[in-house]
Tab-separated table of C-alpha atoms and ligand atoms in Angstrom:
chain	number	residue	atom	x	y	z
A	233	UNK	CA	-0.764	-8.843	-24.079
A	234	UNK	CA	-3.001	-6.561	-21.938
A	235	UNK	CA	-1.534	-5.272	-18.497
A	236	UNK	CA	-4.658	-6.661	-16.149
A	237	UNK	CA	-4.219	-9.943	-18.017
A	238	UNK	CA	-0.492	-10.370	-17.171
A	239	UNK	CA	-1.120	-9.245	-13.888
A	240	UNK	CA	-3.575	-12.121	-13.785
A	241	UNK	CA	-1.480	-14.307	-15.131
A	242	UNK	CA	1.403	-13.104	-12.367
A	243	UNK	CA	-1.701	-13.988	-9.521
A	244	UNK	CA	-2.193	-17.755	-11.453
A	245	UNK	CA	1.775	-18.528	-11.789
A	246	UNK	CA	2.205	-17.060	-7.960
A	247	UNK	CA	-0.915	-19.391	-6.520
A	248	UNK	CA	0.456	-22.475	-7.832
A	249	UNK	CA	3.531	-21.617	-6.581
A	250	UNK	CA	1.954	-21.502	-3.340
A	251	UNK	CA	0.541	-24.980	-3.349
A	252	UNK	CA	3.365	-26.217	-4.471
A	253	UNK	CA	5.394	-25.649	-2.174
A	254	UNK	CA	3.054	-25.804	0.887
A	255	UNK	CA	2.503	-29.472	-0.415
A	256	UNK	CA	5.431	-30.170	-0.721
A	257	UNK	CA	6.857	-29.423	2.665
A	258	UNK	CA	4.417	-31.092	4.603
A	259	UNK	CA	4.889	-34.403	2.129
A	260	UNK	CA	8.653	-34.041	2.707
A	261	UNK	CA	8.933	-32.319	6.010
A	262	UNK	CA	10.616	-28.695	5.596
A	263	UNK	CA	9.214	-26.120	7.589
A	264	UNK	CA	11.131	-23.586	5.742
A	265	UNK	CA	9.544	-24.121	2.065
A	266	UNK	CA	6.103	-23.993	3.942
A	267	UNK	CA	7.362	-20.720	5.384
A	268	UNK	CA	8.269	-19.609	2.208
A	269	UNK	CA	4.783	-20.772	0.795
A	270	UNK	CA	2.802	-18.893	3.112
A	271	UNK	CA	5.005	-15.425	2.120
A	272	UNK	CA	4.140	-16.607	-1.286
A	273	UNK	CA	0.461	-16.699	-0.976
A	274	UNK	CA	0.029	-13.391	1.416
A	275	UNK	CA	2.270	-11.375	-1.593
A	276	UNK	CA	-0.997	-12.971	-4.434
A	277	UNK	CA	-3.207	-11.860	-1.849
A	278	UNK	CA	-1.511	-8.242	-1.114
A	279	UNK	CA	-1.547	-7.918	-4.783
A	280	UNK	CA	-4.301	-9.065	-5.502
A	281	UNK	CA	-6.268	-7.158	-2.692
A	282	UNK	CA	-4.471	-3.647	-3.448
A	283	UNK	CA	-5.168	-4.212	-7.686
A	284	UNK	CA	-8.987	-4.483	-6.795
A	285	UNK	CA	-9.137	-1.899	-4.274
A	286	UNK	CA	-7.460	0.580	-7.213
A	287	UNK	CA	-9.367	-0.539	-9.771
A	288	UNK	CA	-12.765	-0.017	-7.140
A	289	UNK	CA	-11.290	3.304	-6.336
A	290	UNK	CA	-11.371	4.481	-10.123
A	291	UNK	CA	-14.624	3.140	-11.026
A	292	UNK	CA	-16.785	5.942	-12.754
A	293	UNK	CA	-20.325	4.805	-10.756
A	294	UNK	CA	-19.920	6.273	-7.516
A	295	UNK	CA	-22.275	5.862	-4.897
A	296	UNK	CA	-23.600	9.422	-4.027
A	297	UNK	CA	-23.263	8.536	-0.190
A	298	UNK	CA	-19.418	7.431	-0.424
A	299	UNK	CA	-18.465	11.041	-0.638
A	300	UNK	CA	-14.798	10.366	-0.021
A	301	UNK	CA	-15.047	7.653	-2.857
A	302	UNK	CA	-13.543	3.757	-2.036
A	303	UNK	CA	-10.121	5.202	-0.674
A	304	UNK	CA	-9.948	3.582	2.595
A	305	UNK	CA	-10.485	0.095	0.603
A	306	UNK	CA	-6.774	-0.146	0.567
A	307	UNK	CA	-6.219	0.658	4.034
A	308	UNK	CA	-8.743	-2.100	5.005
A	309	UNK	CA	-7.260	-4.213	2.776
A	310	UNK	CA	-3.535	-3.724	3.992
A	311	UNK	CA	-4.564	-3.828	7.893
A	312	UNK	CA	-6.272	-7.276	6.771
A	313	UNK	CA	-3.287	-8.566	5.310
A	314	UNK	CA	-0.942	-7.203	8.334
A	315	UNK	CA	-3.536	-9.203	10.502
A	316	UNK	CA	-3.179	-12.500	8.648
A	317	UNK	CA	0.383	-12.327	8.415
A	318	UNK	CA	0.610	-11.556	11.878
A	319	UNK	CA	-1.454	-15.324	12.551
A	320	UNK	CA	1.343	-17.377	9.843
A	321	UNK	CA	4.307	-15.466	11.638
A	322	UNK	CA	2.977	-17.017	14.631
A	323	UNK	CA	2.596	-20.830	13.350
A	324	UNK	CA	6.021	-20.666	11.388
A	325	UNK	CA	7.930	-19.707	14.178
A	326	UNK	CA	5.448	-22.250	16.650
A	327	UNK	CA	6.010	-24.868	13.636
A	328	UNK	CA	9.956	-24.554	13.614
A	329	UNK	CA	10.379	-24.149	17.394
A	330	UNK	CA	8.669	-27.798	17.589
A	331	UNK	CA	10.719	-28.922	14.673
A	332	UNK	CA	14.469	-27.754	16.590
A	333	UNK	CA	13.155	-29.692	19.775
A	334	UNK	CA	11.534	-33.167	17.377
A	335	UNK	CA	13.668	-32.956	14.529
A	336	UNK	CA	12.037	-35.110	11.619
A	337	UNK	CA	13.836	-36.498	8.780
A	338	UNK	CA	13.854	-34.099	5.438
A	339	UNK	CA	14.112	-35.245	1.652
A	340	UNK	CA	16.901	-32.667	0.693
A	341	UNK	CA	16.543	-33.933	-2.748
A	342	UNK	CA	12.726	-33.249	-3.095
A	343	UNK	CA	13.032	-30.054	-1.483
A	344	UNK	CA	15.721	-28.549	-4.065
A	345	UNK	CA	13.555	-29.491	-7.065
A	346	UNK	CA	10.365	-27.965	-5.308
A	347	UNK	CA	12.362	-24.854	-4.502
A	348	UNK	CA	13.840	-24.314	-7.969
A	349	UNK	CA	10.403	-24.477	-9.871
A	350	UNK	CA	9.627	-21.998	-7.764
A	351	UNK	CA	12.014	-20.296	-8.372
A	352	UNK	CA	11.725	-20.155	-11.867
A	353	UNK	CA	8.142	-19.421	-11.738
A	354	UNK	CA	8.226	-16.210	-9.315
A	355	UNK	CA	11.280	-14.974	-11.772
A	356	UNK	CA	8.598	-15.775	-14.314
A	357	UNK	CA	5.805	-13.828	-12.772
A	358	UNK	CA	8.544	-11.012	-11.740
A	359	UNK	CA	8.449	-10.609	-15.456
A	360	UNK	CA	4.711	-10.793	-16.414
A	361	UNK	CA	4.529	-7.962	-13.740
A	362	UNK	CA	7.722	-6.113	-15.090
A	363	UNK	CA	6.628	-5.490	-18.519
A	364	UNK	CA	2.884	-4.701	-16.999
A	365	UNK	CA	4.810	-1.852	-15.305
A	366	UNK	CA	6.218	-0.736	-18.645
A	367	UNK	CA	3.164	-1.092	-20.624
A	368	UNK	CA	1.255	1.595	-18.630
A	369	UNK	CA	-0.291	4.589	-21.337
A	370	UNK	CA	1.725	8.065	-20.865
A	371	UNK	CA	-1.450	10.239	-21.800
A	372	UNK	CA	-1.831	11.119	-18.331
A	373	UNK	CA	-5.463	10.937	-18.491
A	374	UNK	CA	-6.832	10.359	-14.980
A	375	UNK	CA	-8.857	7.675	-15.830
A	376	UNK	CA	-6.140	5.683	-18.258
A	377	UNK	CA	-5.552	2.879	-15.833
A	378	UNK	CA	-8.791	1.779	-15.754
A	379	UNK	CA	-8.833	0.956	-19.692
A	380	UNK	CA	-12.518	0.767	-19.338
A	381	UNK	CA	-15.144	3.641	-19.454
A	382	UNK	CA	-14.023	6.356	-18.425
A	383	UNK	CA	-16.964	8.512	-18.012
A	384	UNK	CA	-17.495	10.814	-15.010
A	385	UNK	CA	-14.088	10.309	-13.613
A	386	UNK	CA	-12.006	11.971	-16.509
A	387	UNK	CA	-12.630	15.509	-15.359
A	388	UNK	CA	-10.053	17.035	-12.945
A	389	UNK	CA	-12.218	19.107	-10.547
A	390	UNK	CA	-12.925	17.896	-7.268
A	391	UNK	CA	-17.124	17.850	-7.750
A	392	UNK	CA	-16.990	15.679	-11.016
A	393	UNK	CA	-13.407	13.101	-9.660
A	394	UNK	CA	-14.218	12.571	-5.806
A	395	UNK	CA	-10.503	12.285	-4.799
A	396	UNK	CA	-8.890	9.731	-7.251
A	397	UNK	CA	-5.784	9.102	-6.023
A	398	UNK	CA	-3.413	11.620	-8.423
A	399	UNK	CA	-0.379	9.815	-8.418
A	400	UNK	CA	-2.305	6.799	-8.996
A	401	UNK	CA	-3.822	7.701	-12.202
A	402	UNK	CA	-1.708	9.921	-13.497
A	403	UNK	CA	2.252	8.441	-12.575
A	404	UNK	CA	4.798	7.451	-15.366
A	405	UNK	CA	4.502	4.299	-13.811
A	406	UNK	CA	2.029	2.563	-11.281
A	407	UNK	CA	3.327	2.517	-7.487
A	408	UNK	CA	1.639	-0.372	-6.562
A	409	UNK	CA	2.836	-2.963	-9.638
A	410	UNK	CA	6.645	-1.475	-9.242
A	411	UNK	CA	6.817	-2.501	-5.588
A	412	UNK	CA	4.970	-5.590	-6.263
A	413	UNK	CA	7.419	-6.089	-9.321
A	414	UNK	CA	10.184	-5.718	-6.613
A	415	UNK	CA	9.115	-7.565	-4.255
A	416	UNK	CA	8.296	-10.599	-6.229
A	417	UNK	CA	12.231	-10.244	-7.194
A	418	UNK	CA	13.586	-10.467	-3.728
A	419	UNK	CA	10.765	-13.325	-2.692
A	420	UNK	CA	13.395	-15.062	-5.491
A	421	UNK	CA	16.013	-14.748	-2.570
A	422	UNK	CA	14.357	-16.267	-0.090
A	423	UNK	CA	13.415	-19.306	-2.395
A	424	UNK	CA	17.496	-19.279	-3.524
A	425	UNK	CA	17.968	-19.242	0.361
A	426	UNK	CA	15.670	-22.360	0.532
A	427	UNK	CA	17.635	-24.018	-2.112
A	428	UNK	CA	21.246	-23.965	-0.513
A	429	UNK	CA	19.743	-24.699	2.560
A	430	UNK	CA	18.232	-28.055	1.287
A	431	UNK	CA	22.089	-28.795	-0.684
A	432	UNK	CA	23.537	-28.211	2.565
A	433	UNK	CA	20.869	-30.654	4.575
A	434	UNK	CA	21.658	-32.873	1.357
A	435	UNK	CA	25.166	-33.549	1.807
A	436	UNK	CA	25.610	-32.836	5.827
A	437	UNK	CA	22.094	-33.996	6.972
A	438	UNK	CA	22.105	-31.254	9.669
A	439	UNK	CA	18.368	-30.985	9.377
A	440	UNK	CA	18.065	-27.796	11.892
A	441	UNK	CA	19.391	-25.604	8.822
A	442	UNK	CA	15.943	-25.669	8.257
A	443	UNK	CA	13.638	-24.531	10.645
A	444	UNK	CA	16.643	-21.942	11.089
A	445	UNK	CA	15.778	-21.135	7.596
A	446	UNK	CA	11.824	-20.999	8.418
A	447	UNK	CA	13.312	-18.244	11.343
A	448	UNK	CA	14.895	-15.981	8.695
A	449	UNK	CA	11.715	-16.442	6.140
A	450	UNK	CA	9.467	-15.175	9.539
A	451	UNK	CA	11.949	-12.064	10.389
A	452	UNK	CA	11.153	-11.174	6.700
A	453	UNK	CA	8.113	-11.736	7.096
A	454	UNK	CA	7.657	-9.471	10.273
A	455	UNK	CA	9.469	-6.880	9.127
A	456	UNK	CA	6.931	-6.023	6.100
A	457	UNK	CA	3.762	-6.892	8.425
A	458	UNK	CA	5.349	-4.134	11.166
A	459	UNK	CA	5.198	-1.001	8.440
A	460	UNK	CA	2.094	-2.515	6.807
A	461	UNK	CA	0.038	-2.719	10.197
A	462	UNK	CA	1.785	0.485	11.243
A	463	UNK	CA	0.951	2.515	8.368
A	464	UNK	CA	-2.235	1.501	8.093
A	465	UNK	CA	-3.300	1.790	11.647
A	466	UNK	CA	-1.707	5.386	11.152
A	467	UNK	CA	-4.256	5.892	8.608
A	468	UNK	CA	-7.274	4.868	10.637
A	469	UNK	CA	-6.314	7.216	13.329
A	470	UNK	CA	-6.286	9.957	10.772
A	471	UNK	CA	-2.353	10.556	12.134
A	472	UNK	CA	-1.109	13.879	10.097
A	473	UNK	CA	1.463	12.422	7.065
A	474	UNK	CA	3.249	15.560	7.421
A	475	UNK	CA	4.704	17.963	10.179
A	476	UNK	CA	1.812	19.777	11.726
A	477	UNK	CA	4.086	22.461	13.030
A	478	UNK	CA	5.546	23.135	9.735
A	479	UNK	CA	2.232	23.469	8.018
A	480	UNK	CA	0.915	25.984	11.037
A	481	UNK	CA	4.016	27.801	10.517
A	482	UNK	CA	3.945	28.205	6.781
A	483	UNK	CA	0.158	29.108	7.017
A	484	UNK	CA	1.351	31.777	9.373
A	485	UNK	CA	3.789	33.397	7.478
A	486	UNK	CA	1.569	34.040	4.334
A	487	UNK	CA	0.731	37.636	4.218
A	488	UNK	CA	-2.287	39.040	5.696
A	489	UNK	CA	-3.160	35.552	7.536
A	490	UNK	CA	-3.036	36.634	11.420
A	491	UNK	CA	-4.184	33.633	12.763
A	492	UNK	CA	-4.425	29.571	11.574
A	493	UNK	CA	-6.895	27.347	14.237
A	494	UNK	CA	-8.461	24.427	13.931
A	495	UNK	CA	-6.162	22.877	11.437
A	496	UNK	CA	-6.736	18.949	10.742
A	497	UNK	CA	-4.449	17.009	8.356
A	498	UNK	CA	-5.258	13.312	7.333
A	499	UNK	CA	-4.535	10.920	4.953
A	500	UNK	CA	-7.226	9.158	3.384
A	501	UNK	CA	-5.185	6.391	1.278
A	502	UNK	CA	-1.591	6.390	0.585
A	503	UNK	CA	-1.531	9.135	-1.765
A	504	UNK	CA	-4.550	11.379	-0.975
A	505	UNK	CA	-3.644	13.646	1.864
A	506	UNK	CA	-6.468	16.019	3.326
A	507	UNK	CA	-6.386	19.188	5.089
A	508	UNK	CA	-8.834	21.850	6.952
A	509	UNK	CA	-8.188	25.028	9.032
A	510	UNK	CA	-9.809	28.081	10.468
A	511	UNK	CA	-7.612	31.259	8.914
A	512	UNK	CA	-7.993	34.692	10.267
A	513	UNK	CA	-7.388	37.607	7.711
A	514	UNK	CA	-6.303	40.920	8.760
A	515	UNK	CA	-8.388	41.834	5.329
A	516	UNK	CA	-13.238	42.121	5.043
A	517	UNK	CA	-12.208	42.210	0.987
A	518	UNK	CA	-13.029	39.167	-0.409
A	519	UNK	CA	-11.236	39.584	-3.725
A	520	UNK	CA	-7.611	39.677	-1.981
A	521	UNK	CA	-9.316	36.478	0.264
A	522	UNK	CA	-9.842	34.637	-2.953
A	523	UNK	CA	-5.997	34.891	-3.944
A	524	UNK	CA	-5.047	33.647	-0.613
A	525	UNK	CA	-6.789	30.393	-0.855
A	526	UNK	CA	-5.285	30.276	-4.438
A	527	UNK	CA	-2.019	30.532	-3.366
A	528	UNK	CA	-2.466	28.359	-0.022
A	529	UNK	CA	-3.881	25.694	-1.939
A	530	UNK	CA	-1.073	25.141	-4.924
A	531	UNK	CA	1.398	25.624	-2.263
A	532	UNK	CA	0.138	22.998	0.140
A	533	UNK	CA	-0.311	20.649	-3.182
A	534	UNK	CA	3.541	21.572	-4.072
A	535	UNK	CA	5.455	21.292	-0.710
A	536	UNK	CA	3.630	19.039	1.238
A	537	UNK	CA	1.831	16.902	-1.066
A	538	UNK	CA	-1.837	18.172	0.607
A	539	UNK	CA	-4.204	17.523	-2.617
A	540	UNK	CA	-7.732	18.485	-1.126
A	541	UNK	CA	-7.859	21.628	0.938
A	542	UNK	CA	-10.734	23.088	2.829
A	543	UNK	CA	-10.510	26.564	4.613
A	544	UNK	CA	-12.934	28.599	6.392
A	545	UNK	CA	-12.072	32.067	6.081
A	546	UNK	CA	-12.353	34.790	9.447
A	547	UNK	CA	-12.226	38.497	9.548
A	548	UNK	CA	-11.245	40.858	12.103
A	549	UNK	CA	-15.178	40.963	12.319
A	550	UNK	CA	-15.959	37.233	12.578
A	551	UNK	CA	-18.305	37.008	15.691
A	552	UNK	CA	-17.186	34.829	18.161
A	553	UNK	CA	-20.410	32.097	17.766
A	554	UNK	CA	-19.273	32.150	13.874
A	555	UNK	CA	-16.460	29.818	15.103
A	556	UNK	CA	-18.024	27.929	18.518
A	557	UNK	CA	-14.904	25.846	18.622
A	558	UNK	CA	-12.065	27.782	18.102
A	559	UNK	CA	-12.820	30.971	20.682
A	560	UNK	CA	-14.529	29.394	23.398
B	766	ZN	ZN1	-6.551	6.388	-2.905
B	767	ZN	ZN1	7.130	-11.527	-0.510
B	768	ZN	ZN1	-11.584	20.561	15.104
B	769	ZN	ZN1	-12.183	29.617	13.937
């Protein structure tokens, strides 16, 4: 089977899942297996969101005018889904609040049943996305993931690949469908958490075991939307992904640099890191100039993970209107 059609297949198994179990906790009144159906449906939508946005971010059209290519795609796409999550955090916990102060009878038995077919399905879909992670090509070829044409992106130089994501393309195995793979595994908990909370209501009939439940579903729930919304808002900001200091420093100590100004570090996605800098040579020859960029650039790609590197080179003689920012 092809790896984008068990990944579908992983998005149709996880959607009924979904409705499932969202019908089936309003029909028989647990607030925790709706909880756990929202989680359900914001994971198809995470995935599903972040497997378009790569797939956008590889095509081989580009649109002259998007000169930093479709990057920030996943960034909008993971502050959306921090944003909607934030909105069904809020009902679950306003839903089980009301449901500890009105309690309303529960069908225990239902529940179980509902719980453990989906269970079985997301250990199902855990495994469609499992052997998708597997399947990937080794031939490192930047544009292998794609599977489709590959022209215009399979060159490495910046001009001909605007900033593919590296790691993306060229990984043993794809980021995104491992921690998806993972998560969809420990989503399995939560639905196994469902389940002996429903035996428990079943033989006790202590129905607040469940919007308790519903409580613990929403801490998970917040927990993931914090880092999302935090990471991505980091991102939008353009925060540095690295130590600024340390990268000054290390530009500093690199023979014949004098001086480092100006220096900007962003991320653009989550794996393509950007940097620019004003550096002041001690040094008018331009062959010796030409090594120091060499070396700057493969070790900023080596130590701190900085892929695309612009520097504009000063020398002793540099007027000052050269460089309006930096010396006024
Ligand atoms: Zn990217
Ligand atoms: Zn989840
Ligand atoms: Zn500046
Ligand atoms: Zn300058």
């Amino acid at each position: 089977m092809k790896r984008q059609k068990k990944i579908f297949l992983a998005c149709i198994v996880t959607f009924s899942i979904f409705f499932m179990e969202l019908f089936g906790g309003i029909l028989f009144g647990s607030v925790s297996l709706i909880a756990d159906s929202y989680h359900v449906i914001m994971d198809v939508i995470a995935l599903f969101t972040s497997y378009l946005a790569l797939r956008m971010v590889l095509k081989p059209n580009w649109r002259a005018d998007y000169s930093f290519g479709y990057h920030r795609l996943e960034v909008l796409a993971a502050l959306f889904n921090g944003g909607t999550l934030s909105v069904t955090i809020f009902l679950i916990i306003q839903e089980s609040i009301d449901r500890l102060l009105h309690p309303e009878p529960i069908e225990a038995g239902m529940i179980i049943i509902i719980a453990a077919i989906g269970l079985v399905a997301n250990l199902i879909s855990a495994k469609f996305l499992g052997e998708a992670k597997h399947n990937h090509n080794h031939d490192h070829n930047y544009a292998s993931i794609t599977e489709g044409s590959t022209e215009g992106i399979s060159d490495k130089s910046c001009a001909d690949a605007p900033l593919i994501c590296p790691t993306d393309a060229c990984s043993d195995e794809d980021v995104n469908i491992k921690s998806a793979y993972l998560h969809v595994l420990g989503d399995a908990l939560s639905s196994v958490l469902v389940i002996v909370g429903a035996i428990i209501i079943f033989f006790t009939e202590i129905t607040w075991i469940d919007p308790l439940l519903a409580f613990g579903i929403a801490a998970i729930l917040f927990k993931g939307t914090y880092s999302v919304l935090k990471e991505s808002l980091a991102a939008i900001m353009s925060k540095s992904p690295v130590d600024m200091g340390k990268v000054q420093k290390f530009l500093e100590q690199i023979p014949k640099v004098t001086n480092v100004h100006d220096l900007h570090i962003w991320r653009l996605c989550s794996r393509v890191a950007m940097l620019s800098a004003h550096v002041k040579l001690n040094t008018e020859n331009l062959d010796s100039a030409e090594q120091i960029i060499e070396k700057i650039e493969a070790q900023l790609a080596s130590q701190f993970n900085i892929q695309h590197v612009t520097i504009q080179l000063e020398t002793p003689g540099t007027p000052v209107k050269a460089c309006n920012i930096c010396h006024d």
